[in-house]
Amino acid sequence: MRGLRLFWTLFKVMAPTYIAVSVLKTTPFLDVASRAVEPVMRLAGLPPAAAVPLVVGFCVNLYAAIGAMQSLHLNAEQTTQIAVVMLIAHNLIVEVGIVARLRTRWLLIGLFRVGMGFAMGALMHYAFGFNSGPAASTGAGAVVLRHTADAAYWQAEAVSLGQTLLKTFCIVVPLMTVLEFVRTGPWLDRLTAATARPLRALGLERESILPFWAGIILGIAYGAGLMIDAAENDGFGGRQAFLVSVFLGVAHALIEDTLLFVSIGASLFWVFAPRVAAACFLTWVCSRLLARRQTCAVPDS
């Protein structure tokens, strides 16, 4: 029953946002946004056309973004660089909506993910020499993003939404059932004991362990069931939810999403190691800043 209630909660977040994105795809919005992002592409040494898959990834998901990438002639360095940016900032409408359910600073997390994605892309260009040669001259207008809002389009969107919700149901309900057995046995204590010390070094406490690993393995969207359940039943929220959101904003679904881009030619090391290192460092910095702020807020006795 907890699994069913959580699925209903996710349904109320995912279905409206999916429909909103479907509507956006029939308007000039994605084309206009892509052209607005073109100057940032040049700063990162990327061709202007790279704005297209990035904006699609920001608003829709990685699968749609990869589809947009396939129409561009990108080399291995460009593919890797775009992959790093998109792995940090993608599916923002749905995932930021889920973060909002954790009662934390969702807007700040959304802006942080976009800014961090572009910052990592620029760092790869200027510090590590990615795409240091002349950028490709392909224009962003070469890719048409707008869809015709006919019956076939809406039928395909409805099928896609149904498949997404079915996959979410098949993950959330069994996962919550398994979680009940985990909570009544020794497994939760073992996981807590095995990972408590390194996570505590990042500022994460016991109530953050399950949401943390759910995001690392399943991602924010499909791990949302465990995250929301922890927020409702285990006191996961506030400072701890913010710190977990910072880490997962940079590095989540590390297995599936990483292999997804490796399969199209991205470098395994560059799409994995820098994100994990940046996530650990930023979470540690944020935990120290929050701790200092809390200490300063407490008056001296």
Coordinates of C-alpha atoms in Angstrom, one line a residue, residues 150-258:
D150 CA -1.5 15.9 -35.2
A151 CA -3.3 12.8 -34.0
A152 CA -0.3 10.5 -34.6
Y153 CA 2.0 12.7 -32.5
W154 CA -0.4 12.8 -29.5
Q155 CA -0.9 9.0 -29.8
A156 CA 2.9 8.5 -29.7
E157 CA 3.2 10.8 -26.7
A158 CA 0.4 9.0 -24.9
V159 CA 2.1 5.7 -25.5
S160 CA 5.4 7.0 -24.3
L161 CA 3.8 8.5 -21.2
G162 CA 2.1 5.2 -20.5
Q163 CA 5.3 3.3 -20.9
T164 CA 7.1 5.7 -18.5
L165 CA 4.4 5.4 -15.8
L166 CA 4.3 1.6 -16.2
K167 CA 8.1 1.4 -15.8
T168 CA 7.9 3.6 -12.7
F169 CA 5.1 1.5 -11.2
C170 CA 7.1 -1.7 -11.9
I171 CA 10.1 -0.2 -10.0
V172 CA 8.4 1.7 -7.1
V173 CA 5.9 -0.9 -5.9
P174 CA 8.3 -3.9 -5.8
L175 CA 11.0 -1.7 -4.4
M176 CA 8.9 -0.5 -1.5
T177 CA 7.8 -4.1 -0.8
V178 CA 11.5 -5.2 -0.7
L179 CA 12.2 -2.1 1.5
E180 CA 9.7 -3.4 4.1
F181 CA 11.7 -6.6 4.4
V182 CA 15.0 -4.7 4.6
R183 CA 13.7 -2.5 7.4
T184 CA 12.6 -5.5 9.5
G185 CA 15.9 -7.4 8.9
P186 CA 19.6 -6.7 9.4
W187 CA 20.3 -5.4 5.9
L188 CA 19.5 -1.7 6.6
D189 CA 21.8 -1.8 9.6
R190 CA 24.5 -3.4 7.6
L191 CA 24.2 -0.9 4.8
T192 CA 24.2 1.9 7.3
A193 CA 27.3 0.6 9.1
A194 CA 29.2 0.0 5.9
T195 CA 28.7 3.4 4.4
A196 CA 28.0 5.6 7.4
R197 CA 31.6 6.8 7.9
P198 CA 32.4 8.0 4.3
L199 CA 28.9 9.6 4.0
R200 CA 29.3 11.3 7.4
A201 CA 32.5 12.8 6.1
L202 CA 30.3 14.5 3.4
G203 CA 27.9 15.7 6.0
L204 CA 25.3 13.0 5.4
E205 CA 23.5 11.4 8.4
R206 CA 21.8 8.0 8.8
E207 CA 18.4 9.1 7.4
S208 CA 20.1 10.1 4.1
I209 CA 21.7 6.7 3.4
L210 CA 18.7 5.0 1.6
P211 CA 17.8 8.1 -0.5
F212 CA 21.5 8.6 -1.3
W213 CA 21.9 5.0 -2.7
A214 CA 18.5 5.1 -4.4
G215 CA 19.6 8.1 -6.4
I216 CA 23.1 6.7 -7.1
I217 CA 21.7 3.4 -8.5
L218 CA 18.2 4.3 -9.8
G219 CA 18.5 8.0 -10.5
I220 CA 16.3 10.8 -9.2
A221 CA 13.1 9.9 -11.2
Y222 CA 13.1 6.2 -10.5
G223 CA 14.6 6.5 -7.1
A224 CA 12.0 9.1 -6.1
G225 CA 9.9 6.5 -4.3
L226 CA 12.5 5.8 -1.7
M227 CA 13.4 9.5 -1.4
I228 CA 9.8 10.6 -0.8
D229 CA 9.1 7.7 1.5
A230 CA 12.2 8.6 3.6
A231 CA 11.0 12.2 3.7
E232 CA 7.5 11.2 4.9
N233 CA 8.6 8.5 7.4
D234 CA 12.3 8.8 8.3
G235 CA 12.7 12.5 8.9
F236 CA 14.6 13.0 5.7
G237 CA 14.4 16.6 4.7
G238 CA 15.8 20.1 5.3
R239 CA 19.5 20.2 5.4
Q240 CA 20.0 16.5 4.7
A241 CA 17.7 16.5 1.7
F242 CA 19.5 19.6 0.3
L243 CA 22.9 17.9 0.7
V244 CA 21.7 14.7 -1.0
S245 CA 20.1 16.8 -3.8
V246 CA 23.5 18.6 -4.3
F247 CA 25.3 15.3 -4.7
L248 CA 22.7 13.6 -6.9
G249 CA 22.4 16.8 -8.9
V250 CA 25.9 16.2 -10.2
A251 CA 26.1 12.4 -10.0
H252 CA 23.1 10.1 -10.1
A253 CA 22.1 6.9 -11.9
L254 CA 25.8 6.3 -12.3
I255 CA 25.5 2.9 -14.0
E256 CA 22.7 3.3 -16.5
D257 CA 23.3 6.9 -17.6
T258 CA 27.0 6.5 -17.8

